Coordinates of C-alpha atoms in Angstrom, one line a residue:
Chain A
X48 CA 21.3 27.0 24.3
X49 CA 23.0 24.1 22.3
X50 CA 22.2 21.7 18.8
X51 CA 21.8 18.3 20.3
X52 CA 22.6 15.5 17.8
X53 CA 21.9 11.6 17.9
X54 CA 23.6 9.3 15.8
X55 CA 22.1 5.1 15.9
X56 CA 24.2 3.7 12.8
X57 CA 26.4 0.5 14.3
X58 CA 28.9 1.1 12.3
X59 CA 29.5 4.9 12.4
X60 CA 32.8 4.9 9.8
X61 CA 31.1 4.0 7.2
X62 CA 27.5 5.4 8.1
X63 CA 25.4 7.1 5.2
X64 CA 22.9 8.8 7.6
X65 CA 26.3 10.7 10.0
X66 CA 27.9 12.6 6.6
X67 CA 24.1 14.3 5.8
X68 CA 24.4 14.6 9.4
X69 CA 27.4 16.6 9.6
X70 CA 26.9 18.5 6.2
X71 CA 23.2 19.8 8.0
X72 CA 25.5 20.0 11.5
X73 CA 28.2 22.2 9.4
X74 CA 25.1 25.0 8.3
X75 CA 24.2 25.3 12.1
X76 CA 27.9 25.9 13.2
X77 CA 28.6 28.3 10.9
X78 CA 25.1 30.2 11.5
X79 CA 25.9 29.7 15.6
X80 CA 29.5 30.0 16.1
X81 CA 31.0 29.1 19.3
X82 CA 27.6 27.6 20.7
X83 CA 27.9 23.8 21.8
X84 CA 26.5 20.3 20.3
X85 CA 25.9 17.4 22.7
X86 CA 26.5 14.7 21.1
X87 CA 24.8 11.3 21.9
X88 CA 25.8 8.0 19.3
X89 CA 23.3 5.0 20.3
X90 CA 25.2 3.3 18.0
X91 CA 28.3 2.9 19.2
X92 CA 27.3 3.6 23.0
X93 CA 24.0 1.6 23.1
X94 CA 21.7 2.3 26.8
X95 CA 21.2 -0.9 28.6
X96 CA 18.9 -3.0 28.1
X97 CA 17.2 -2.8 31.7
X98 CA 17.0 0.6 32.1
X99 CA 13.4 1.2 30.3
X100 CA 11.6 -1.5 32.3
X101 CA 13.7 0.1 35.5
X102 CA 13.1 3.1 34.6
X103 CA 9.6 2.8 33.8
X104 CA 8.9 0.9 37.9
X105 CA 10.3 3.8 39.6
X106 CA 8.4 6.3 37.4
X107 CA 5.2 4.4 39.0
X108 CA 7.3 3.4 43.0
X109 CA 7.5 6.0 45.5
X110 CA 11.1 7.8 45.3
X111 CA 11.9 6.4 48.9
X112 CA 10.6 3.1 47.5
X113 CA 12.5 2.7 44.7
X114 CA 15.8 0.1 44.1
X115 CA 19.3 1.7 43.3
X116 CA 19.1 0.1 39.9
X117 CA 15.7 1.9 39.5
X118 CA 17.1 5.1 41.0
X119 CA 20.1 4.8 37.7
X120 CA 17.3 3.6 35.1
X121 CA 15.4 6.9 35.9
X122 CA 18.2 9.4 36.4
X123 CA 19.1 8.0 32.6
X124 CA 16.1 8.6 31.5
X125 CA 15.6 12.3 32.6
X126 CA 19.0 12.9 31.6
X127 CA 18.6 11.7 28.2
X128 CA 14.3 13.9 28.2
X129 CA 17.1 16.7 29.5
X130 CA 19.4 16.3 26.5
X131 CA 16.5 17.2 24.2
X132 CA 14.8 20.1 26.8
X133 CA 18.3 21.5 26.6
X134 CA 18.5 22.2 23.1
X135 CA 18.4 25.1 20.2
X136 CA 17.8 22.3 16.9
X137 CA 18.2 18.9 16.8
X138 CA 19.3 16.3 14.3
X139 CA 19.1 12.8 14.0
X140 CA 20.5 9.9 11.6
X141 CA 18.6 6.8 12.2
X142 CA 19.0 3.9 9.4
X143 CA 16.9 1.7 8.5
X144 CA 17.8 -1.7 9.8
X145 CA 15.8 -5.1 9.1
X146 CA 13.0 -3.2 7.5
X147 CA 12.1 -1.7 11.6
X148 CA 12.9 1.1 13.2
X149 CA 17.1 1.1 14.8
X150 CA 16.6 -1.1 18.5
X151 CA 18.8 1.4 19.7
X152 CA 16.0 4.3 18.8
X153 CA 13.5 2.3 20.2
X154 CA 14.9 1.9 23.3
X155 CA 15.6 5.7 24.2
X156 CA 12.4 6.9 22.8
X157 CA 11.2 4.4 26.0
X158 CA 13.7 6.1 28.4
X159 CA 12.7 10.0 27.5
X160 CA 9.1 8.6 27.3
X161 CA 9.7 7.0 30.9
X162 CA 11.0 10.4 32.4
X163 CA 8.7 12.9 31.0
X164 CA 5.3 10.9 29.8
X165 CA 3.9 9.3 27.3
X166 CA 2.1 12.6 25.5
X167 CA 4.7 15.8 26.0
X168 CA 5.5 17.6 23.7
X169 CA 9.4 17.8 24.2
X170 CA 10.2 19.5 21.1
X171 CA 7.3 21.9 20.4
X172 CA 8.9 24.2 18.0
X173 CA 12.4 23.1 18.0
X174 CA 13.4 22.8 14.2
X175 CA 14.4 18.7 13.8
X176 CA 16.5 17.3 11.2
X177 CA 15.5 13.3 11.3
X178 CA 18.3 12.2 8.2
X179 CA 17.1 8.2 7.1
X180 CA 18.9 5.6 5.4
X181 CA 18.0 3.1 3.6
X182 CA 20.1 0.4 1.8
X183 CA 17.9 -0.5 -1.0
X184 CA 14.6 1.6 -2.5
X185 CA 11.6 1.5 -0.8
X186 CA 9.8 4.0 -3.6
X187 CA 6.3 3.6 -5.3
X188 CA 6.3 0.5 -7.7
X189 CA 9.3 -1.1 -6.2
X190 CA 9.9 -4.5 -4.6
X191 CA 9.8 -3.4 -1.2
X192 CA 7.4 -0.3 -1.2
X193 CA 5.7 -0.4 2.0
X194 CA 8.7 -2.3 4.1
X195 CA 9.8 0.9 5.3
X196 CA 8.5 0.3 8.9
X197 CA 10.9 2.9 10.4
X198 CA 10.6 6.4 9.0
X199 CA 6.3 6.7 9.4
X200 CA 7.7 5.7 12.9
X201 CA 10.6 8.5 13.3
X202 CA 8.2 11.3 12.3
X203 CA 5.1 9.9 14.6
X204 CA 6.9 10.4 17.9
X205 CA 9.0 13.5 16.7
X206 CA 6.9 15.5 14.6
X207 CA 3.2 14.6 16.1
X208 CA 4.6 13.4 19.7
X209 CA 6.7 15.6 20.4
X210 CA 5.2 17.8 18.6
X211 CA 9.1 18.7 16.5
X212 CA 9.3 21.3 13.7
X213 CA 10.2 18.5 11.5
X214 CA 12.3 18.7 8.2
X215 CA 13.3 15.3 6.6
X216 CA 16.1 14.1 4.4
X217 CA 16.2 10.5 3.1
X218 CA 19.0 9.1 0.9
X219 CA 17.6 5.6 -0.5
X220 CA 19.9 2.8 -2.2
X221 CA 23.1 3.4 0.0
X222 CA 24.5 -0.7 0.0
X223 CA 24.8 -0.1 -3.8
X224 CA 28.0 1.5 -4.6
X225 CA 29.1 -1.6 -2.8
X226 CA 26.6 -4.4 -3.1
X227 CA 27.5 -6.7 -6.4
X228 CA 23.0 -7.0 -6.5
X229 CA 22.5 -3.4 -6.7
X230 CA 25.3 -2.7 -8.9
X231 CA 23.0 -1.8 -11.7
X232 CA 21.2 0.8 -9.6
X233 CA 25.2 2.7 -8.9
X234 CA 23.8 5.4 -11.0
X235 CA 21.1 6.4 -9.7
X236 CA 22.5 6.0 -6.0
X237 CA 24.8 8.1 -6.9
X238 CA 21.9 10.5 -7.7
X239 CA 20.0 10.2 -5.4
X240 CA 23.6 10.5 -3.0
X241 CA 24.4 14.7 -4.2
X242 CA 20.9 14.9 -3.6
X243 CA 21.2 13.4 0.0
X244 CA 23.7 16.5 0.4
X245 CA 22.2 19.5 -1.4
X246 CA 19.1 18.6 0.9
X247 CA 21.4 18.5 4.6
X248 CA 22.3 22.2 3.4
X249 CA 19.5 23.5 3.0
X250 CA 17.9 21.3 6.2
X251 CA 20.9 22.7 7.8
X252 CA 20.4 26.4 7.5
X253 CA 16.3 25.8 8.3
X254 CA 17.7 24.6 11.8
X255 CA 18.8 28.3 12.7
X256 CA 16.3 30.8 13.9
X257 CA 17.1 34.3 14.6
Chain B
X66 CA 9.9 -31.2 18.3
X67 CA 9.1 -28.5 20.5
X68 CA 6.9 -25.1 21.0
X69 CA 8.8 -22.0 21.2
X70 CA 7.4 -19.0 23.0
X71 CA 8.8 -15.4 23.6
X72 CA 7.3 -12.8 25.8
X73 CA 7.9 -9.6 25.1
X74 CA 5.9 -7.7 28.1
X75 CA 8.1 -5.2 30.7
X76 CA 5.6 -5.8 33.1
X77 CA 5.2 -9.8 33.4
X78 CA 2.5 -10.5 36.2
X79 CA 0.3 -7.9 35.0
X80 CA 0.8 -9.1 30.7
X81 CA -2.6 -9.1 28.7
X82 CA -0.4 -11.3 26.2
X83 CA 0.7 -13.6 28.5
X84 CA -2.8 -14.5 29.3
X85 CA -3.7 -15.2 25.4
X86 CA -0.3 -17.0 25.2
X87 CA -1.3 -18.9 28.3
X88 CA -4.5 -20.1 26.9
X89 CA -3.3 -21.3 23.2
X90 CA -0.2 -22.9 24.8
X91 CA -2.4 -24.8 27.4
X92 CA -4.4 -26.4 23.9
X93 CA -1.4 -27.5 22.3
X94 CA 0.1 -28.9 25.4
X95 CA -3.0 -30.9 25.6
X96 CA -3.2 -32.0 22.1
X97 CA 0.8 -32.9 22.2
X98 CA 1.5 -34.1 25.9
X99 CA 4.8 -34.6 27.2
X100 CA 6.3 -32.0 24.5
X101 CA 8.5 -29.4 26.1
X102 CA 8.7 -25.7 25.9
X103 CA 10.7 -24.2 25.4
X104 CA 10.5 -20.0 26.9
X105 CA 12.5 -16.9 25.8
X106 CA 11.4 -13.8 28.2
X107 CA 12.0 -10.8 26.6
X108 CA 10.8 -8.2 28.6
X109 CA 12.4 -10.3 32.0
X110 CA 15.9 -11.0 30.6
X111 CA 16.4 -8.7 27.7
X112 CA 19.3 -9.3 25.6
X113 CA 22.3 -7.0 25.9
X114 CA 22.3 -4.2 23.7
X115 CA 25.7 -4.7 22.5
X116 CA 25.2 -7.6 21.1
X117 CA 23.6 -7.3 18.0
X118 CA 26.5 -4.6 16.3
X119 CA 28.7 -7.9 17.1
X120 CA 27.2 -10.7 16.3
X121 CA 27.1 -8.0 12.8
X122 CA 30.9 -6.8 12.9
X123 CA 31.6 -10.9 13.7
X124 CA 29.3 -12.6 10.3
X125 CA 31.4 -10.1 8.2
X126 CA 34.7 -11.4 9.9
X127 CA 36.9 -14.3 9.7
X128 CA 36.1 -17.3 12.4
X129 CA 39.8 -16.7 13.8
X130 CA 40.3 -13.1 13.6
X131 CA 36.7 -12.1 15.7
X132 CA 37.4 -11.1 19.1
X133 CA 36.1 -12.4 22.0
X134 CA 33.0 -10.0 22.3
X135 CA 32.3 -11.3 18.8
X136 CA 32.9 -14.8 19.2
X137 CA 29.9 -14.8 22.4
X138 CA 27.9 -12.3 20.6
X139 CA 27.8 -14.6 17.6
X140 CA 27.5 -17.8 20.0
X141 CA 24.0 -16.4 21.1
X142 CA 22.4 -14.8 17.6
X143 CA 23.1 -18.5 16.3
X144 CA 21.3 -20.1 19.6
X145 CA 18.3 -17.4 19.2
X146 CA 17.9 -19.1 15.5
X147 CA 18.6 -22.6 16.5
X148 CA 15.8 -22.0 19.3
X149 CA 13.4 -21.0 16.1
X150 CA 14.7 -23.9 13.6
X151 CA 13.5 -26.5 16.4
X152 CA 10.4 -25.8 16.6
X153 CA 6.7 -27.6 15.8
X154 CA 4.4 -24.4 16.1
X155 CA 5.7 -21.1 17.4
X156 CA 4.0 -18.6 20.1
X157 CA 5.1 -14.9 20.5
X158 CA 3.4 -12.1 22.5
X159 CA 4.5 -8.8 21.7
X160 CA 3.1 -5.5 23.3
X161 CA 2.8 -2.1 21.3
X162 CA 5.0 0.0 23.8
X163 CA 4.5 3.4 23.1
X164 CA 2.8 3.3 19.4
X165 CA 5.8 0.9 18.1
X166 CA 7.6 -2.6 18.6
X167 CA 8.9 -3.9 21.1
X168 CA 13.1 -2.4 21.8
X169 CA 13.3 -6.3 23.2
X170 CA 11.7 -7.8 20.1
X171 CA 13.4 -6.0 17.6
X172 CA 16.5 -6.4 19.6
X173 CA 15.6 -10.4 19.1
X174 CA 14.5 -9.6 15.4
X175 CA 18.6 -8.5 14.6
X176 CA 20.4 -10.5 16.7
X177 CA 18.2 -13.9 14.5
X178 CA 18.9 -12.1 11.2
X179 CA 22.5 -11.8 11.9
X180 CA 22.9 -15.5 12.1
X181 CA 20.7 -16.3 10.0
X182 CA 21.5 -13.8 7.3
X183 CA 18.4 -11.4 5.5
X184 CA 16.1 -13.5 3.7
X185 CA 16.5 -17.1 5.9
X186 CA 12.5 -18.4 5.6
X187 CA 13.2 -19.5 9.7
X188 CA 9.5 -20.7 10.0
X189 CA 8.5 -21.8 6.2
X190 CA 5.7 -24.0 7.3
X191 CA 5.6 -24.1 11.1
X192 CA 2.5 -22.7 12.5
X193 CA 2.6 -19.3 13.8
X194 CA 0.2 -17.5 17.2
X195 CA 1.3 -13.7 17.0
X196 CA -0.6 -12.4 20.0
X197 CA -0.6 -8.5 20.1
X198 CA -1.7 -6.3 22.8
X199 CA -2.9 -3.0 22.6
X200 CA -3.5 -0.1 26.3
X201 CA -6.6 2.0 24.0
X202 CA -7.7 1.3 20.8
X203 CA -6.6 2.1 17.1
X204 CA -9.2 0.6 14.8
X205 CA -10.7 2.4 11.7
X206 CA -12.5 5.8 13.2
X207 CA -9.8 5.5 16.5
X208 CA -8.2 9.3 17.0
X209 CA -5.5 6.6 17.3
X210 CA -5.9 4.9 14.3
X211 CA -2.8 4.6 12.1
X212 CA -0.8 5.0 15.4
X213 CA -0.2 1.0 15.8
X214 CA 3.7 1.3 13.7
X215 CA 4.3 -2.6 15.6
X216 CA 1.3 -5.5 14.4
X217 CA 2.6 -4.8 11.0
X218 CA 6.0 -4.5 11.1
X219 CA 5.8 -8.3 13.0
X220 CA 3.8 -9.8 10.5
X221 CA 6.4 -8.0 8.0
X222 CA 9.3 -9.7 9.8
X223 CA 7.2 -13.5 10.4
X224 CA 4.7 -13.9 7.5
X225 CA 6.7 -12.5 4.6
X226 CA 10.7 -12.7 5.5
X227 CA 10.0 -15.5 8.0
X228 CA 7.5 -17.2 5.8
X229 CA 5.4 -18.4 9.1
X230 CA 2.1 -20.0 8.6
X231 CA 0.7 -17.1 10.7
X232 CA -2.4 -16.8 13.2
X233 CA -2.8 -13.2 14.8
X234 CA -4.5 -13.0 17.9
X235 CA -4.9 -9.1 19.0
X236 CA -6.5 -7.3 21.9
X237 CA -7.7 -3.9 22.6
X238 CA -8.0 -2.0 25.4
X239 CA -5.6 -3.6 27.5
X240 CA -5.6 -0.7 30.4
X241 CA -9.6 0.5 29.8
X242 CA -10.3 -1.7 33.3
X243 CA -7.5 0.0 35.1
X244 CA -7.5 3.5 33.6
X245 CA -9.9 6.5 34.5
X246 CA -9.7 7.9 31.1
X247 CA -10.8 4.8 29.3
X248 CA -13.4 4.1 32.1
X249 CA -16.3 4.5 29.5
X250 CA -15.2 1.7 27.7
X251 CA -14.3 -0.9 30.0
X252 CA -18.1 -2.6 28.6
X253 CA -16.4 -3.0 25.2
X254 CA -12.8 -3.4 26.7
X255 CA -14.6 -6.4 28.7
X256 CA -15.6 -8.4 25.9
X257 CA -12.5 -7.6 23.6
X258 CA -10.7 -9.5 26.0
X259 CA -13.4 -12.4 26.2
X260 CA -13.3 -12.8 22.3
X261 CA -9.2 -12.3 22.8
X262 CA -9.3 -15.9 24.9
X263 CA -12.2 -17.5 23.0
X264 CA -9.8 -16.5 19.6
X265 CA -6.6 -18.5 21.4
X266 CA -8.3 -21.4 22.2
X267 CA -8.8 -22.2 18.5
X268 CA -5.7 -20.5 17.8
X269 CA -3.8 -22.8 19.8
X270 CA -5.1 -25.7 18.3
X271 CA -4.3 -24.2 14.6
X272 CA -0.6 -25.5 16.6
X273 CA -1.0 -28.6 16.5
X274 CA -0.3 -30.1 13.3
X275 CA -1.2 -34.2 12.6

């Protein structure tokens, strides 16, 4: 068994989500020494944008009638679903981009579903950490309340469709330290940063099952 | 001036959204004879999955320091934003896929924003028809109430960020006619189909400004 780790930042060197995921993964690795982690980085190695339509067409076509492109895309989809099936724990770090779901994460979800089917509980009983990072603040009472259209979708797929045992660590205001317009929020942002790393350590320990 | 028409179905021959969009577009074309419509089909010609990261990096890099790949991606982003800027009316047909936003539509939004900036009201005052199509039923009281994570996001970008004058036509239960599990819903589905086409004709007329 292994840990499956997925990242979706398009700027990995500066990724706030990767820091949280690394912190949690270190807890898992300390408790499960010698076990591998399987990594997929959608931000730096995005899946081809034509793969999903091809894989979906393949799924509805007898194997012998599939085109080469359909076969390749379907094989990719199967390999993505298998990465999830082979995991004893999962960590996914997915930033909020333009108020919505990472395009690369949605492409990955679509491909997994093309192979596994729309309602297969792929992660049933699997401890899964979702790390979300938001550049600004989206909480109750903020001007952007209700503008995070990503987190509810991520939870829907992971917890409701794939039935993962989901733990969620979120860090807001990740851009406060470097954005002049958010300078007044640097102190609360630093507190949220510290809190997220504490939460990450705790979440990492919950990924380890006896 | 022209009409900008965007489609996102990955199976265009069977697209319920295209039928609605065609119906609305015919009304616009009848009132604006001789004017062109500019089309972009994200389902059959998806944008490259690495373009957004490259275009975003380009936007933060002095022009003379950009790589060739960054320049190409940024030029693509600029051309997408310009397609919107050149429109006197807009029609977008976007299916719900796997309970979320079309991956190809989000890739397009991200690229437009890479060129235009995150808060530019690109469609301010522009009559815009959003056509959404949902395979099942997602209304109040249905088992899938709250599972349409696409429509609220599409409205957010079009109406709140880009400030379009938005009209929305939605057709639910598009899969009822061909899905055995939904056979009991064929009659209401047929009524919703007819209603959507009526709405489309009316919406098409609202796209025409004196």
